[in-house]
PDB file of C-alpha atoms in Angstrom:
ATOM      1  CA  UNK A   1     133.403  68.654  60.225  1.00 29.00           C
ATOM      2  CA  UNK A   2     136.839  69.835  58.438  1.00 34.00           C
ATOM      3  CA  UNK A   3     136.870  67.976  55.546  1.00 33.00           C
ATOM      4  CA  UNK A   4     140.647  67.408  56.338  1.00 32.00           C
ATOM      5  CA  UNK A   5     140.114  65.950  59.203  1.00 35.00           C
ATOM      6  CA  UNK A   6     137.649  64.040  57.854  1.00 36.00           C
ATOM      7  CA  UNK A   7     139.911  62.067  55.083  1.00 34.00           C
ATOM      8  CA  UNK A   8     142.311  61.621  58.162  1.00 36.00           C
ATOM      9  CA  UNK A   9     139.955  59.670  60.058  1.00 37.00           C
ATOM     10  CA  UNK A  10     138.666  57.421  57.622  1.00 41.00           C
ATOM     11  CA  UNK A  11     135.736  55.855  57.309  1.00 42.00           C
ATOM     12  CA  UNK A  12     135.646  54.135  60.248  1.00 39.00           C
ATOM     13  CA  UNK A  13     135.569  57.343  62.377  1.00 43.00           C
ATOM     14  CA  UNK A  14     132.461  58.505  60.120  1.00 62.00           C
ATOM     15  CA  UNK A  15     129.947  55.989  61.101  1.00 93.00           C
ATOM     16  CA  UNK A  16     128.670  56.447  64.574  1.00 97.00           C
ATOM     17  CA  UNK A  17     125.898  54.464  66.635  1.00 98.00           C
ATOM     18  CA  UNK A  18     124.774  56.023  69.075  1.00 98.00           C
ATOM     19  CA  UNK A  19     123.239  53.567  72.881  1.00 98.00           C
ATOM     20  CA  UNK A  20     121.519  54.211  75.711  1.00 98.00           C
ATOM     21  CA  UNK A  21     122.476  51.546  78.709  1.00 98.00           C
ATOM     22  CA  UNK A  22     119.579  50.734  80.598  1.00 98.00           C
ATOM     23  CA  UNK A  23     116.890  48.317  79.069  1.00 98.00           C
ATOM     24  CA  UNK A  24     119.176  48.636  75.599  1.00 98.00           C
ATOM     25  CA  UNK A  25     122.700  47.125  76.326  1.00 98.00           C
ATOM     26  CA  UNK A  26     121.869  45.558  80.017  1.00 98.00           C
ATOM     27  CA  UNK A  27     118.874  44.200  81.715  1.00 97.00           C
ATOM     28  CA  UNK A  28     116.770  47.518  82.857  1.00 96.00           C
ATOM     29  CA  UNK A  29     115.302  47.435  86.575  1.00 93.00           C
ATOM     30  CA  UNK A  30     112.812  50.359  88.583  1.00 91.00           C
ATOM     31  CA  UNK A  31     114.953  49.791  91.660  1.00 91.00           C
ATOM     32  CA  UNK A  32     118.181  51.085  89.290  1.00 94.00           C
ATOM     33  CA  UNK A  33     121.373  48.679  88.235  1.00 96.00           C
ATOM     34  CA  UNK A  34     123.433  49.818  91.310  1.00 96.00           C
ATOM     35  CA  UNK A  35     126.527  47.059  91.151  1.00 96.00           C
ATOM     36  CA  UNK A  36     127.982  45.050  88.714  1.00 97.00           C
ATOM     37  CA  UNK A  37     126.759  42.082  89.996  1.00 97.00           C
ATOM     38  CA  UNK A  38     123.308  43.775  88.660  1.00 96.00           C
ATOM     39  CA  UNK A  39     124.456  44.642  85.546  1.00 97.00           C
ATOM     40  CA  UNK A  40     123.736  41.533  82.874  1.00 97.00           C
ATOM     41  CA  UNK A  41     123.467  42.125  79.188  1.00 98.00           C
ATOM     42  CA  UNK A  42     120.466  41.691  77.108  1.00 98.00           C
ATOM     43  CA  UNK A  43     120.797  38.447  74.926  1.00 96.00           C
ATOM     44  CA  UNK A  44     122.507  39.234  71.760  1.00 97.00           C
ATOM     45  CA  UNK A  45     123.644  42.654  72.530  1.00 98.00           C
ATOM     46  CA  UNK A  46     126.943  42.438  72.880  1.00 98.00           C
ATOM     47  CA  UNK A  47     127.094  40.785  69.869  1.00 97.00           C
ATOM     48  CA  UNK A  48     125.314  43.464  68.057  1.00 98.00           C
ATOM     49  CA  UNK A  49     128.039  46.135  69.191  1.00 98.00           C
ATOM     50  CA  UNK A  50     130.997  43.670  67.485  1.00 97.00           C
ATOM     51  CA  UNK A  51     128.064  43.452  64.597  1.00 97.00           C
ATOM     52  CA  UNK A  52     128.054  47.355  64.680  1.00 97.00           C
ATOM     53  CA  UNK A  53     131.938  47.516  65.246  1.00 97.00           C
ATOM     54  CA  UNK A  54     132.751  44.952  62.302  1.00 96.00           C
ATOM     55  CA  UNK A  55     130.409  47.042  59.831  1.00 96.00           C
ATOM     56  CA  UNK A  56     132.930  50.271  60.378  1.00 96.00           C
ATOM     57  CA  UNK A  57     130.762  51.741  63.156  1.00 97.00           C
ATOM     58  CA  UNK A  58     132.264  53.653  66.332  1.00 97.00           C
ATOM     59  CA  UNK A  59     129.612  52.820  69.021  1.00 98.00           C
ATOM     60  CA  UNK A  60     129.458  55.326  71.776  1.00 98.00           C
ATOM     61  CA  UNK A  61     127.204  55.252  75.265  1.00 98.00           C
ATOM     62  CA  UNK A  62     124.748  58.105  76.217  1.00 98.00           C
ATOM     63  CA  UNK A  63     122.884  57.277  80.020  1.00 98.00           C
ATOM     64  CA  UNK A  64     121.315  59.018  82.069  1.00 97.00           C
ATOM     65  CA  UNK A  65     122.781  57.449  86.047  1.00 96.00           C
ATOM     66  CA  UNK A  66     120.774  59.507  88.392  1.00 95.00           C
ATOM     67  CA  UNK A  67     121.623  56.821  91.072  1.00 94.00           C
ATOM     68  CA  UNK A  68     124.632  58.828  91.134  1.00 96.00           C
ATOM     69  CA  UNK A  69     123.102  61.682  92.660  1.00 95.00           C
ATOM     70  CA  UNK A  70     120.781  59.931  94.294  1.00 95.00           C
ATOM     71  CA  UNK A  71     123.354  58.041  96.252  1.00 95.00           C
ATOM     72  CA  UNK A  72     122.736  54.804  95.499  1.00 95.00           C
ATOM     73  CA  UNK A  73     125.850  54.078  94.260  1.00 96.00           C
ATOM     74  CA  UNK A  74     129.086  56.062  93.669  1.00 96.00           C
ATOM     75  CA  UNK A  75     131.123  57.114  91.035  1.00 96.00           C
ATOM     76  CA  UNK A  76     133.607  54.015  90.921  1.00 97.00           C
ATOM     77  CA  UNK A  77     130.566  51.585  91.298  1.00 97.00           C
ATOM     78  CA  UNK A  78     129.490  53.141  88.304  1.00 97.00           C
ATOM     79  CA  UNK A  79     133.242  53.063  86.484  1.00 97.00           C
ATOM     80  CA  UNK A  80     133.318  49.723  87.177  1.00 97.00           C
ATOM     81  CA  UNK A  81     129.970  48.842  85.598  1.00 97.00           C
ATOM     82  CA  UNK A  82     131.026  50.735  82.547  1.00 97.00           C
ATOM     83  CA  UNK A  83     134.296  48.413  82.751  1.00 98.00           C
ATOM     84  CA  UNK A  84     132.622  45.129  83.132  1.00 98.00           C
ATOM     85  CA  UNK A  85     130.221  46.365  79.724  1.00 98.00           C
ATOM     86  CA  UNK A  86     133.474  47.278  78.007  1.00 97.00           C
ATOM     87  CA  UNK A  87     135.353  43.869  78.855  1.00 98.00           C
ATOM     88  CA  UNK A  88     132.446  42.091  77.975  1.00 97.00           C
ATOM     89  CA  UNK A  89     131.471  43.202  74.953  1.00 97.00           C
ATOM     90  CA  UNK A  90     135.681  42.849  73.766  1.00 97.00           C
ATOM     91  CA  UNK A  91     134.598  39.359  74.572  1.00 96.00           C
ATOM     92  CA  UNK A  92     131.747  38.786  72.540  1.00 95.00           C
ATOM     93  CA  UNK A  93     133.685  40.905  69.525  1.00 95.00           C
ATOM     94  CA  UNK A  94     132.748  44.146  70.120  1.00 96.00           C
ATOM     95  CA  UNK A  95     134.296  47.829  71.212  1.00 97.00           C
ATOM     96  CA  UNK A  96     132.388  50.493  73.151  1.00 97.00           C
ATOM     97  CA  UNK A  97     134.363  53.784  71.694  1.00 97.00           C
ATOM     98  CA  UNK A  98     132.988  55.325  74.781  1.00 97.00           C
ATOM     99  CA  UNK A  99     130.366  56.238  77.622  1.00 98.00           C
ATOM    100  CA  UNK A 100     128.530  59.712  78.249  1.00 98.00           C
ATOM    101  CA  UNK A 101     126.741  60.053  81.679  1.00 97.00           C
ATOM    102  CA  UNK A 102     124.690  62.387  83.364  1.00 97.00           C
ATOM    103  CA  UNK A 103     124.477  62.039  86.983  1.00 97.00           C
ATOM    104  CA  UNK A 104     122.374  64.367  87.999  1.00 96.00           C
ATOM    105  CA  UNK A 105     118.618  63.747  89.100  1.00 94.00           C
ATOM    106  CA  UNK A 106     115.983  66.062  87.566  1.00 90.00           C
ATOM    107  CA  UNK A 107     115.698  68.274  90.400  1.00 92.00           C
ATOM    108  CA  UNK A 108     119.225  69.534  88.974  1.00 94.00           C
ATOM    109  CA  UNK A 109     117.975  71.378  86.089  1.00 90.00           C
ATOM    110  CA  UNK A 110     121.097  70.077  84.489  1.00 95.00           C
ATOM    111  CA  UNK A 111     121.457  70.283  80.337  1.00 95.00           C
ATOM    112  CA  UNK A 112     122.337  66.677  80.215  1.00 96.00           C
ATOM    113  CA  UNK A 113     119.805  65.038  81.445  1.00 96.00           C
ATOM    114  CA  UNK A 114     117.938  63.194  78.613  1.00 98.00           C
ATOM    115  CA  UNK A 115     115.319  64.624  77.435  1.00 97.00           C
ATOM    116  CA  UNK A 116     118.082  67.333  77.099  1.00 97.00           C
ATOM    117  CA  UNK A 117     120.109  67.181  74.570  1.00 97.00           C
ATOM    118  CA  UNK A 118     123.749  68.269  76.213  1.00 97.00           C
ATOM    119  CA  UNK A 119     125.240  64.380  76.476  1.00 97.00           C
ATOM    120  CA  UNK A 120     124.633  64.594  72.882  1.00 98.00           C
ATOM    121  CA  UNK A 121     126.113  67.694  72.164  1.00 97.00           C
ATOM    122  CA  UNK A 122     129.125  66.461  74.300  1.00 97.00           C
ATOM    123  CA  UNK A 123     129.480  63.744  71.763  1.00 97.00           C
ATOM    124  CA  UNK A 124     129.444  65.861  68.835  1.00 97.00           C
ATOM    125  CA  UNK A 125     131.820  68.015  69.866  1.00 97.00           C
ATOM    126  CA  UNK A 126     133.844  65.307  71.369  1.00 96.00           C
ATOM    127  CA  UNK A 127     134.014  63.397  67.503  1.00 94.00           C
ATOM    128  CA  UNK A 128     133.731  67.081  65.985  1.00 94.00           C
ATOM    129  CA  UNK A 129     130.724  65.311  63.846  1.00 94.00           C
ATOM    130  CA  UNK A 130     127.428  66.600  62.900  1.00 95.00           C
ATOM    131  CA  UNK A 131     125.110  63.993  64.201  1.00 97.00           C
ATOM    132  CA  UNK A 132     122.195  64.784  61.716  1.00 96.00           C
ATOM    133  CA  UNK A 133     121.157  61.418  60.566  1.00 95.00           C
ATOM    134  CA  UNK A 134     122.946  59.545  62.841  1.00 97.00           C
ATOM    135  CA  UNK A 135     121.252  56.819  64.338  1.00 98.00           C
ATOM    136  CA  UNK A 136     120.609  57.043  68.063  1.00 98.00           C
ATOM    137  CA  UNK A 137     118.850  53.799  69.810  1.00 98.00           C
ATOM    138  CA  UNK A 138     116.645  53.964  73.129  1.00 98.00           C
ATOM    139  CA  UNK A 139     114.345  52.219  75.141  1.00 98.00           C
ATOM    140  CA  UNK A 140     112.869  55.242  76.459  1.00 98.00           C
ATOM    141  CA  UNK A 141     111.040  58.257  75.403  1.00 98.00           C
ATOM    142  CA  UNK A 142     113.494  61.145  76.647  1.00 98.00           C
ATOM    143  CA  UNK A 143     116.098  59.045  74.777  1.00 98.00           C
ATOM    144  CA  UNK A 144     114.455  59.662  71.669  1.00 98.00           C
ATOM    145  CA  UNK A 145     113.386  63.153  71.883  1.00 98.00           C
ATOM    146  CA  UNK A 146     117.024  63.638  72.811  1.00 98.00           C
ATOM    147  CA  UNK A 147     118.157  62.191  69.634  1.00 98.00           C
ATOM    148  CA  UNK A 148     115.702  63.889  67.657  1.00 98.00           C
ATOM    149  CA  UNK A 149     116.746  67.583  69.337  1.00 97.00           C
ATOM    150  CA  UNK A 150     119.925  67.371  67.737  1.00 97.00           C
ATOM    151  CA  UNK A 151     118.593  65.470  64.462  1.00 97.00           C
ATOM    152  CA  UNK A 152     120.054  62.463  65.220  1.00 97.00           C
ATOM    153  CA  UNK A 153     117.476  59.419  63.722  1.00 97.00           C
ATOM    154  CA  UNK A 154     115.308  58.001  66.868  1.00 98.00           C
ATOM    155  CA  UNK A 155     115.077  54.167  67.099  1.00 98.00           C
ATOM    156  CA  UNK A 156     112.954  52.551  70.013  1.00 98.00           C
ATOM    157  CA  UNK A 157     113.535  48.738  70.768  1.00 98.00           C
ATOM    158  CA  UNK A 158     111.168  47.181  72.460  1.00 98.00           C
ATOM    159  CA  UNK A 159     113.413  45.630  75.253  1.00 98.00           C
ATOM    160  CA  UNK A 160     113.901  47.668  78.847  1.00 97.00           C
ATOM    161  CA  UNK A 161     110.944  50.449  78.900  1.00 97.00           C
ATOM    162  CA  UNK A 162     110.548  49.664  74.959  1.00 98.00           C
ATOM    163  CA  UNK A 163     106.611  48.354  75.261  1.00 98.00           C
ATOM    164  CA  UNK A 164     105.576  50.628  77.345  1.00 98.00           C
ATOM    165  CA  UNK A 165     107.215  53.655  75.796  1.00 98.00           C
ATOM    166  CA  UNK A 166     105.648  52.451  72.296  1.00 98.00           C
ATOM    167  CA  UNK A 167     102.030  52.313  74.139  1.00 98.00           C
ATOM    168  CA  UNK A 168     102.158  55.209  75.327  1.00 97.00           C
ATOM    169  CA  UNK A 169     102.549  57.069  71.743  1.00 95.00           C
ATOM    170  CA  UNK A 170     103.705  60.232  71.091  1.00 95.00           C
ATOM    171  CA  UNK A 171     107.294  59.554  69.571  1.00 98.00           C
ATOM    172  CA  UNK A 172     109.013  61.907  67.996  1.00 98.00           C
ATOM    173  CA  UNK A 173     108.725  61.876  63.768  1.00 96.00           C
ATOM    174  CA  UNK A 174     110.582  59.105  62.061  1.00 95.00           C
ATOM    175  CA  UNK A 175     111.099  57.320  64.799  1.00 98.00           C
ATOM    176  CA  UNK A 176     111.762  53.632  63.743  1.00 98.00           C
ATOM    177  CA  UNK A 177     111.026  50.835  66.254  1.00 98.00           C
ATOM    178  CA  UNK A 178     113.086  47.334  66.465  1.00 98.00           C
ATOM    179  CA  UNK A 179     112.329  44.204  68.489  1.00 98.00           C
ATOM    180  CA  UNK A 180     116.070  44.367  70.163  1.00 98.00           C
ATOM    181  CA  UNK A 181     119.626  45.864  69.587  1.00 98.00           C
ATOM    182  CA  UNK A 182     120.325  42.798  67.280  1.00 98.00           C
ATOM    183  CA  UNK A 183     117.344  43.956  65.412  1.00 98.00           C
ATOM    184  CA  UNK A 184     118.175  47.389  64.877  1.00 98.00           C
ATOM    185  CA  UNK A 185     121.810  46.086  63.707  1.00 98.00           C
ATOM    186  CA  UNK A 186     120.216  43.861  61.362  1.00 97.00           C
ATOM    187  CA  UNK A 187     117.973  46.451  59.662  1.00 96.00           C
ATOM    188  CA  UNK A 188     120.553  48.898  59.520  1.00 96.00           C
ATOM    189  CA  UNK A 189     123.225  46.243  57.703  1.00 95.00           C
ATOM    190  CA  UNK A 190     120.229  45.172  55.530  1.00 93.00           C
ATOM    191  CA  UNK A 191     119.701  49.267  54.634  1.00 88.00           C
ATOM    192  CA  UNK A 192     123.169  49.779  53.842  1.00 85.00           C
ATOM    193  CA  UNK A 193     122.870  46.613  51.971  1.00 80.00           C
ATOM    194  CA  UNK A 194     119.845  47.787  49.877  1.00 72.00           C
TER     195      UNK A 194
END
């Protein structure tokens, strides 16, 4: 990042978080969150964004929405999902900076499809930031082996897929694992803290 730019965008602009949607923000579901009506955050998430937001972080939205392409719901469904998130978090005191999607189903061969790193690499060349370090918090696997492909620090919570994806083992190093998005905020205020 130009260290110009940098001092222009203060500190604020700095500190970036890093979501995924499904089973982290909102209730997760196998049959896909196709409405809005279906979309219901996870207790105390919200919260933790205007935590995150409050603490000088940007918080920013990386989901994969292959209901997209698989026609399950359209694009405007899916705007109006990410609308309902955005107006409720303001609510509960908090500011999604914004959302990355990739619609595509894996038969696409697409490079932003998580486990692929490309909605991350949107996102850093969106902020012009090098996202070494930054944290990056998923319920899934491919989340976190996205995260970690562009050295980005993987944390699982155990809401959504969480459980199962810890079972199953194989995380990618340094991965750090959290009860729930509240959680995660709390150990990384209590790091900064430290």
């Amino acid at each position: 990042m130009d260290s110009r730019k940098d001092r222009t965008l203060g500190p604020a602009a700095r500190k970036l978080v890093i979501l995924d949607r499904d089973g982290v923000i909102n209730a997760d579901s196998d049959q896909f969150i196709k409405s809005t009506d279906e979309w219901v955050p996870l207790p105390g998430s919200l919260e933790a964004i205007g935590r995150l937001n409050q603490a000088g972080y940007r918080v920013v939205v990386a989901t994969n929405q292959s209901g997209v392409g698989r026609g399950l719901f359209d694009m405007a469904t899916l705007g109006a999902m990410h609308a309902k998130m955005s107006k409720l978090a303001a609510a509960a005191g908090g500011r999604i900076d914004a959302v990355f999607f990739c619609p595509h189903t894996s038969v696409d061969a697409c490079d932003c499809r998580k486990p692929k790193p490309g909605l991350f690499q949107e996102i850093a060349r969106r902020y012009e930031v090098d996202l070494t370090g930054v944290p990056a918090v998923g319920d899934s696997l491919r989340d976190l082996q996205a995260a970690a492909a562009v050295g980005a620090l993987p944390h699982l919570v155990l809401t959504g897929k969480g459980k199962k994806t810890l079972a199953a083992g194989n995380l990618p190093d340094g991965t750090r694992v959290h009860d729930s998005l509240a959680a995660f905020v709390n150990d990384l205020l209590a790091d900064e803290d430290a």
